[in-house]
Coordinates of C-alpha atoms in Angstrom, one line a residue:
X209 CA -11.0 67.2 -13.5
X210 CA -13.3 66.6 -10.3
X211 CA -16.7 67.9 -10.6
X212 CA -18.1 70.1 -8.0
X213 CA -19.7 67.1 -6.1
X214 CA -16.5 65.4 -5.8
X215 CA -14.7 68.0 -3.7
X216 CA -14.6 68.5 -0.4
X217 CA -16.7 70.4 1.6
X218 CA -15.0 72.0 5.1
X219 CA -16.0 74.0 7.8
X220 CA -14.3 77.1 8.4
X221 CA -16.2 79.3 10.4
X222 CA -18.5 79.2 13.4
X223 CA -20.8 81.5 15.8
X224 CA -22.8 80.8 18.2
X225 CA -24.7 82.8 21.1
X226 CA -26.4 81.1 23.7
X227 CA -27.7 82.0 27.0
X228 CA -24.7 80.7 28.8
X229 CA -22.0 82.5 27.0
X230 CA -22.0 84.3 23.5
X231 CA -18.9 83.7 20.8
X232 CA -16.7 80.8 20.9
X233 CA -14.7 81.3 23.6
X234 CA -17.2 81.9 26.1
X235 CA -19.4 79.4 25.0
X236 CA -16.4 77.3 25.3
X237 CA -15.6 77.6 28.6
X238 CA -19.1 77.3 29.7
X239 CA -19.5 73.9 28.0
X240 CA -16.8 72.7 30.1
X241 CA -17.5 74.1 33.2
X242 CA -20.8 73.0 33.0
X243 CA -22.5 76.2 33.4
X244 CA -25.9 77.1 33.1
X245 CA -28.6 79.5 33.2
X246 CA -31.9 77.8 33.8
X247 CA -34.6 79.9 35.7
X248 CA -38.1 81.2 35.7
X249 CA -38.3 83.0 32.1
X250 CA -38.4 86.8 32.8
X251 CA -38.9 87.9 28.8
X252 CA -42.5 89.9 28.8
X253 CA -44.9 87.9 26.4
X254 CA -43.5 83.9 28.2
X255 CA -45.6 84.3 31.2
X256 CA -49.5 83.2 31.5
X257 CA -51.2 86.8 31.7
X258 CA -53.3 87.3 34.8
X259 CA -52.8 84.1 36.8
X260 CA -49.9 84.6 39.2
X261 CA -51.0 81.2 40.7
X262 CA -50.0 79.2 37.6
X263 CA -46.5 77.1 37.5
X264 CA -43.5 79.1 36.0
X265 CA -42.3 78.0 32.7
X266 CA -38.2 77.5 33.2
X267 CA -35.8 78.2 30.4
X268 CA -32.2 79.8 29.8
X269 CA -32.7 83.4 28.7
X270 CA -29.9 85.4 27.4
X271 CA -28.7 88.2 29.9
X272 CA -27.1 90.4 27.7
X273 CA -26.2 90.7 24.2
X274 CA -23.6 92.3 22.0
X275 CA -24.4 93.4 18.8
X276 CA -21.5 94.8 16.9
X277 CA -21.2 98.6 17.0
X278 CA -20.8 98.9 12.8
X279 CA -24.7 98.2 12.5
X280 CA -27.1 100.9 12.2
X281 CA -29.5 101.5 15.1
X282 CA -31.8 102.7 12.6
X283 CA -32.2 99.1 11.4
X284 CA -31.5 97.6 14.5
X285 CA -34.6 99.8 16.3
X286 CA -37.4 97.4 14.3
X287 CA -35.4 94.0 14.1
X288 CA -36.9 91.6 16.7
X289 CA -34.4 89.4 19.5
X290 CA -34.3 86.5 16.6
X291 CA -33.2 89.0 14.0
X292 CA -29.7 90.9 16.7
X293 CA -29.1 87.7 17.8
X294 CA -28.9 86.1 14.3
X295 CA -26.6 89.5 13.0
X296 CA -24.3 89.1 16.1
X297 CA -23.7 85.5 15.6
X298 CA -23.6 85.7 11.8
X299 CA -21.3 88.2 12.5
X300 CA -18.6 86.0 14.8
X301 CA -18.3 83.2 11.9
X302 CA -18.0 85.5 9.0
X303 CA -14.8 87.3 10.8
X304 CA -13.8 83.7 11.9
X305 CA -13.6 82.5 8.1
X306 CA -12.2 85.5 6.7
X307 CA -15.3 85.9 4.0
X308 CA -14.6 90.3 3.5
X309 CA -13.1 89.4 0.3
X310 CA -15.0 86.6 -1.0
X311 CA -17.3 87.6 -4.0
X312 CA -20.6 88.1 -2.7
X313 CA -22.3 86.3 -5.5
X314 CA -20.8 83.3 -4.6
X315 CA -21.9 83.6 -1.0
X316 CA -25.1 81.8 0.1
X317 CA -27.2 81.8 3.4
X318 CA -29.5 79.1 4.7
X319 CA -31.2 80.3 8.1
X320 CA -33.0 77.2 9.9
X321 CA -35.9 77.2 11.3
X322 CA -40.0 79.1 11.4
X323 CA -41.9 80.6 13.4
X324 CA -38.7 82.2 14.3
X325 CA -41.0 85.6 16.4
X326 CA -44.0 84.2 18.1
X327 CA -43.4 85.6 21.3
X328 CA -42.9 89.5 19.8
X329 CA -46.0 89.2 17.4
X330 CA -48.0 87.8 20.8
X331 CA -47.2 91.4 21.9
X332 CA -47.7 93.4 18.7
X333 CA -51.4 91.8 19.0
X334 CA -51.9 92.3 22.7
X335 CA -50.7 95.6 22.0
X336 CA -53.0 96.6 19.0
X337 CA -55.8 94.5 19.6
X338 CA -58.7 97.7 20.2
X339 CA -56.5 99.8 17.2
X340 CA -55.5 97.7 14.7
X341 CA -55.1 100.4 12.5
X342 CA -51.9 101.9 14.6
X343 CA -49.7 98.5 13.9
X344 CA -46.9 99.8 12.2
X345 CA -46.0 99.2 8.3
X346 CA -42.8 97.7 8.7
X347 CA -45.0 94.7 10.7
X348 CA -45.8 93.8 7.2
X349 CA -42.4 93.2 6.8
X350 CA -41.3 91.9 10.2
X351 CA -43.7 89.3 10.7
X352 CA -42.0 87.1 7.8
X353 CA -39.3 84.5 8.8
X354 CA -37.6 85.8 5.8
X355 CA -37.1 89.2 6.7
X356 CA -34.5 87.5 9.0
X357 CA -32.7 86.9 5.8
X358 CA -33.3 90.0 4.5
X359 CA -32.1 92.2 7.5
X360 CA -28.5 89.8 7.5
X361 CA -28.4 90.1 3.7
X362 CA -28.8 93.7 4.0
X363 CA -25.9 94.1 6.5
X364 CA -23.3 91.1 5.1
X365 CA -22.5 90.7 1.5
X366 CA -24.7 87.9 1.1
X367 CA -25.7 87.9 -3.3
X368 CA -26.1 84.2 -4.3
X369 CA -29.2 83.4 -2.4
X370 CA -30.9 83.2 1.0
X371 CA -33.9 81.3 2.3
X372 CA -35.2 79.9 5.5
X373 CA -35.3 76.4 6.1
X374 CA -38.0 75.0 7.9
X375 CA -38.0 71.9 9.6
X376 CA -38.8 72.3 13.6
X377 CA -36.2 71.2 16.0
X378 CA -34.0 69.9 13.3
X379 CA -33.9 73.2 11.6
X380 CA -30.1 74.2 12.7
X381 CA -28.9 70.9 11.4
X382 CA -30.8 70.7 8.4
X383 CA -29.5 74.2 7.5
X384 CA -26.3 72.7 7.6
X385 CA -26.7 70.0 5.3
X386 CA -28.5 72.1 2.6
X387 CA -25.9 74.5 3.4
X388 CA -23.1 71.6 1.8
X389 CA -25.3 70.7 -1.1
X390 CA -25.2 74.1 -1.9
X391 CA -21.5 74.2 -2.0
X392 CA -20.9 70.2 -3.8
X393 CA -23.6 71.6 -6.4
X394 CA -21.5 74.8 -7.4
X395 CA -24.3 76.9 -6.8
X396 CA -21.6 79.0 -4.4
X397 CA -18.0 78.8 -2.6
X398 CA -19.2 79.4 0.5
X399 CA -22.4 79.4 2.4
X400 CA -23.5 80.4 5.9
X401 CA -25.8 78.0 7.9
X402 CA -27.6 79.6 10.9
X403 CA -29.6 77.8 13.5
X404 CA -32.1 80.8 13.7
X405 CA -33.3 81.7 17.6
X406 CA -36.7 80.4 17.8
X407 CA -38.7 83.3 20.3
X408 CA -41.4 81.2 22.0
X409 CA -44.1 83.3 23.6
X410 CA -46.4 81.5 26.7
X411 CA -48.7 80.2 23.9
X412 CA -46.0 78.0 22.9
X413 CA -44.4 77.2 26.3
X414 CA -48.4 76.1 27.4
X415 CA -48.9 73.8 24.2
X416 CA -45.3 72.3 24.9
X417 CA -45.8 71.3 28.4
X418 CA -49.7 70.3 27.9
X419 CA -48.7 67.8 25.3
X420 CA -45.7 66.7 27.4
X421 CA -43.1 67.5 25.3
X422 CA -41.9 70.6 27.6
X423 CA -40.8 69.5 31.1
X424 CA -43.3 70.4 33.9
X425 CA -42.9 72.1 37.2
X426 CA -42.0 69.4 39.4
X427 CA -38.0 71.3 39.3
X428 CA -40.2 74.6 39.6
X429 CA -37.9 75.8 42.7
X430 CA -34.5 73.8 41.6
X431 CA -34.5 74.8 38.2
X432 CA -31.0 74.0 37.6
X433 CA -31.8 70.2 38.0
X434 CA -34.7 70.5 35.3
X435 CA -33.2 69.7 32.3
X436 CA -31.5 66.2 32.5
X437 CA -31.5 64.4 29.2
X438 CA -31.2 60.6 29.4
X439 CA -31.6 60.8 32.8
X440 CA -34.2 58.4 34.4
X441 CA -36.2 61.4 36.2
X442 CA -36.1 63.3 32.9
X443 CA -40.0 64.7 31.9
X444 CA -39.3 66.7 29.1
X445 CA -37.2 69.7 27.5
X446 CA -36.1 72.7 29.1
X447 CA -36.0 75.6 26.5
X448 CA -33.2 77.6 25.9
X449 CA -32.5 80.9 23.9
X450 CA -29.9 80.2 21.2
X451 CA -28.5 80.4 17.9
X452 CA -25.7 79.0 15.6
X453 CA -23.5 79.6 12.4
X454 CA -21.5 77.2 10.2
X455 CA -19.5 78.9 7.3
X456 CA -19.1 76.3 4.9
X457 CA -16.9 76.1 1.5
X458 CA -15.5 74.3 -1.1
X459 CA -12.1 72.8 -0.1
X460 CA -9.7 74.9 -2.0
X461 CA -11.7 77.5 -3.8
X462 CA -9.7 79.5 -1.9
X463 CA -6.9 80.7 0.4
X464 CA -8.9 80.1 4.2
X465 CA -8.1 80.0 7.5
X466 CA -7.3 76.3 8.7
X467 CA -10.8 74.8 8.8
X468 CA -12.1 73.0 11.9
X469 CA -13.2 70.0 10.0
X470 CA -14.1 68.0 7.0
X471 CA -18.1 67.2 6.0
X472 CA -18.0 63.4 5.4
X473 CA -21.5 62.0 4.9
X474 CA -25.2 63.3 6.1
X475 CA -28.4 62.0 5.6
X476 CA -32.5 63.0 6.4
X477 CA -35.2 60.8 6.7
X478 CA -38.7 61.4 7.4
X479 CA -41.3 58.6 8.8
X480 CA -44.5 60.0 7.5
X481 CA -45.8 60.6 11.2
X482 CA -47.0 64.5 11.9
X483 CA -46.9 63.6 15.7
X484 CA -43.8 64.5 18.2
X485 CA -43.1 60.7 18.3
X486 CA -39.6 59.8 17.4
X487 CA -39.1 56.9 15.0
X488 CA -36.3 54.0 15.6
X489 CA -35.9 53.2 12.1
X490 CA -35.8 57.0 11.0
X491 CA -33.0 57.3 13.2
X492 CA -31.1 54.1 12.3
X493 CA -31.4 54.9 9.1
X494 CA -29.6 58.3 8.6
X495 CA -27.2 56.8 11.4
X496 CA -26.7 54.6 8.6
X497 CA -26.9 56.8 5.5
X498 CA -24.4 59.3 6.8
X499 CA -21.8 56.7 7.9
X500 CA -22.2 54.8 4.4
X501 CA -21.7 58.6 2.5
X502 CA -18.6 59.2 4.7
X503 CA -17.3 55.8 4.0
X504 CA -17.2 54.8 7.7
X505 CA -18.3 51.9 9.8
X506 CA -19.6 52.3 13.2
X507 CA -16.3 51.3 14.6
X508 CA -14.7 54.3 13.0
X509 CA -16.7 57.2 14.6
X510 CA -14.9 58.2 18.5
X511 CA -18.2 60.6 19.7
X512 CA -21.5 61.2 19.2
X513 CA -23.6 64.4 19.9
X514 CA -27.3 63.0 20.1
X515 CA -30.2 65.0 20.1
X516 CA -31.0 64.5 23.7
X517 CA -34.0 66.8 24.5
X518 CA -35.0 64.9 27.8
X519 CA -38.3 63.9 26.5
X520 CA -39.4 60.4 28.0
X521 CA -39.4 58.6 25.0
X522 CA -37.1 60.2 22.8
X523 CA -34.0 59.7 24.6
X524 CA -34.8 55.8 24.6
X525 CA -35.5 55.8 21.1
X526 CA -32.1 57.6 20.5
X527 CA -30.2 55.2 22.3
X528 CA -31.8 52.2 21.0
X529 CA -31.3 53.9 17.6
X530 CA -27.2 54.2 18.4
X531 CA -27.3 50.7 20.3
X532 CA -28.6 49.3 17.1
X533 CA -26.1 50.9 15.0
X534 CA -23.1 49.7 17.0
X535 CA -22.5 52.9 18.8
X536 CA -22.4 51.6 21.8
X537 CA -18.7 52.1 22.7
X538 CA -18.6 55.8 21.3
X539 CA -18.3 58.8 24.0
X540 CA -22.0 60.6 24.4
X541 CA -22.7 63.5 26.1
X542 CA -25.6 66.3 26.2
X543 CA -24.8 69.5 25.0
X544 CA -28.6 70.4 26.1
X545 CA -28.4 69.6 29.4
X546 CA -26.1 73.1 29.4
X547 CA -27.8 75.1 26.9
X548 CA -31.3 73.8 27.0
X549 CA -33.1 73.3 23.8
X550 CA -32.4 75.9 21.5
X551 CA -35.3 74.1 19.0
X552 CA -35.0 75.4 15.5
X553 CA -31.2 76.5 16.5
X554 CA -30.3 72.9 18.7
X555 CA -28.9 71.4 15.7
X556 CA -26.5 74.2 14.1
X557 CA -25.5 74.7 18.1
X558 CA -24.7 71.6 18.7
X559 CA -22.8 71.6 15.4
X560 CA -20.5 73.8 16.5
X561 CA -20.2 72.1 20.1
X562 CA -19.0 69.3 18.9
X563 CA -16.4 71.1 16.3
X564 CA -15.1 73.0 19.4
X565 CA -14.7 70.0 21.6
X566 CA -13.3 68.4 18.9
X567 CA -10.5 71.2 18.8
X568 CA -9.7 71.3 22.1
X569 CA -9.9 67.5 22.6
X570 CA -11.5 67.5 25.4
X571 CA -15.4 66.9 26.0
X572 CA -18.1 68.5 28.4
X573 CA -20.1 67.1 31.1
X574 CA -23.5 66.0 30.9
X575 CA -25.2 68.0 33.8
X576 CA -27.6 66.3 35.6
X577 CA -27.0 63.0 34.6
X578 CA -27.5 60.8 37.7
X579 CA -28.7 57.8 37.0
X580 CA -28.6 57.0 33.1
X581 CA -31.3 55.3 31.3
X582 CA -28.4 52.8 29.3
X583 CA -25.4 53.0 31.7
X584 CA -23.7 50.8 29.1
X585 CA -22.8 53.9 26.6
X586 CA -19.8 56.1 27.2
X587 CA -21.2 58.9 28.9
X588 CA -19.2 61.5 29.8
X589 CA -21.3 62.9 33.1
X590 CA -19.8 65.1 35.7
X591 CA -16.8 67.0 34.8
X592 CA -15.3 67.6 31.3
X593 CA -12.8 65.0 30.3
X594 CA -9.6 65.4 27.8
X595 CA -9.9 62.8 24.9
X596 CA -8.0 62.9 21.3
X597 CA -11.1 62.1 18.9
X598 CA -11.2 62.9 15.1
X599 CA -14.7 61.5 14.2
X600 CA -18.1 62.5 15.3
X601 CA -21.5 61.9 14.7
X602 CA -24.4 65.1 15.3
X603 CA -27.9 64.2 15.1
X604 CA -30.9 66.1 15.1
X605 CA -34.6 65.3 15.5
X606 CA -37.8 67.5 15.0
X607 CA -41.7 67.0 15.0
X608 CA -43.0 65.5 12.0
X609 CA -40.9 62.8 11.5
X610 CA -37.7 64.4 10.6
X611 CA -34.5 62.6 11.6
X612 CA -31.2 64.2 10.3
X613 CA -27.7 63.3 10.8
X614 CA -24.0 64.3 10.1
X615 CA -20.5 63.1 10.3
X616 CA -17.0 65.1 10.5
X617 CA -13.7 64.6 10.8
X618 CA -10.8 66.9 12.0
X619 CA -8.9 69.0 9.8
X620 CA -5.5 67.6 9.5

């Protein structure tokens, strides 16, 4: 009899909502059309208050958004943008792996990420900052990254457990990984990762860009040629509004639909560095950790989805990183360079970008990408290109020397 850390672990059902297309099918098609949303941010709270001179930060906001009609408005009236977006998307991969009749105490939910509603507290204190006393009580609630959990808990039949997972842009992908431990462990069937949407308010946006980590304003009036990861005339990430889900189960605890893929091997590694800077051996070592869990070599794995922010030095760390590793003759492409940087939801996004590419065999372009800082990889650049692949390799990155990675292979 194989214990619980012997089975497999599939994936069987995803969501996503970005600002260029919400569910899978939209966000399909926009991933291979290349389509984008990058502008001045319009959201009230992202602009510097009372100096119309300044630079406008660009980012990809999300035009509209539909929240299935079955949930309350009651409850919907106090949840913030992070909390409907999470519900709708949460809501697309429970329908698209079947869970209605799965027990609920075998269901678990891991949502990536903190500081998931900067930009609405900004306004809740702007708002009450001469009456204090007029904040409303639910606040006390709201403010919590975990009344995300509670809100989706209270809407989906969620009763094994459910936590946030903090670990800054690596959050999505992280949630993933604990989101399979989970499920080897026994501790439940199935459990839902999301990569929560992380709502940055000007405060944010200003630190981002001052440190240089945030691009600047030289694409201020071509915004659509801002975000260009592993591009020489990169200078830094372009946010953009985004979440993902990842339904994830036990292979064979019960009757599913046909999952999109198998979990083969993950690791994490952190570089004891509280700085932005990434770290080469972080990186080649969950590279390596992952492929050694999934029983591969580097010769084995057909595409890689890197982290690719656009930052000046990540990017070259990252490809020295797959260089070193021998994944030099894999196909690459960006999936930011079309979403933007989604933060603590990039990894869970890309996660499912790379599990829809993988069914449709065919890969998107890499916008932007003129002149690429290692022509020598496989890039995939212009237009989307049809290629039969089984085995990928996602990777995720965030502040404080976190370095994640994970590797999956097609259902067949």
């Amino acid at each position: 009899m194989t214990s619980p850390e012997q089975r497999g672990v599939v994936i069987t059902g995803l969501g996503v909502t970005t600002a260029v297309g919400q569910g899978k099918d939209d966000f399909t098609a926009a991933l291979f059309e290349g389509r984008h949303a990058f502008a001045p941010v319009r959201r009230p709270g992202r602009s510097l208050p009372g100096d119309e001179s300044a630079a406008p930060f660009l980012g990809a906001e999300i035009a509209e958004l539909s929240v299935p009609e079955a949930f309350p408005a009651r409850v919907l009236r106090t949840a913030s943008l992070s909390a409907r977006v999470a519900l709708a998307t949460m809501s697309e991969a429970w329908h698209d792996a079947g869970l209605d009749g799965v027990d609920p105490t075998r269901i678990g939910l891991v949502a990536g990420g903190s500081n998931f509603q900067q930009r609405e507290l900004t306004q809740a204190h702007a708002r009450h900052a001469d009456h204090p006393e007029f904040v409303r009580p639910t606040y006390g609630l709201t403010f919590m990254d975990s009344d995300l959990c509670g809100l989706c808990t209270e809407l989906f039949p969620v009763r094994g457990f459910a936590h946030t997972l903090g670990g800054a842009s690596a959050s999505g992908l992280l949630a993933v990984l604990q989101a399979v431990r989970a499920v080897r462990s026994g501790q439940v069937d199935v459990c839902i990762a999301l990569g929560a949407l992380m709502d940055l308010s000007y405060w944010e946006f200003q630190a981002f860009r001052s440190m240089g980590a945030m691009g600047s304003a030289r694409f201020a009036h071509d915004p659509g040629s801002a975000c260009r990861p592993f591009d020489r005339q990169r200078d830094g990430f372009v946010f953009g509004e985004a979440c993902g889900a990842v339904v994830v189960e036990r292979e064979g605890a019960r009757r599913h639909p046909e999952p999109y893929a198998r979990v083969l091997g993950m690791a994490t590694a952190v570089d004891g560095n509280r700085n932005p800077d990434p770290s080469l051996a972080g990186e080649i070592s969950v590279i390596g950790g992952a492929l050694a869990e999934a029983g591969l070599t580097a010769a084995d794995v057909e595409y890689v989805n890197p982290h690719g922010t656009g930052s000046l030095l990540g990017d070259d760390i990252e490809l020295r990183a797959l260089a070193k590793c021998g994944l030099g003759h894999t196909r690459i492409n960006a999936t930011k360079s079309i979403t933007g940087h989604g933060l603590t939801a990039a990894g869970a996004v890309e996660v499912v970008a790379t599990l829809l590419q993988m069914r449709e065999q065919r890969l998107h372009p890499t916008r932007n990408l003129m002149d690429p800082a290692d022509p020598s990889f496989g890039w995939v650049r212009e237009e989307s290109v049809p290629y039969e692949f089984e085995t990928a390799l996602s990777l995720s990155m965030g502040f404080g020397g976190l370095s994640s990675a994970i590797c999956l292979r097609k259902w067949r």
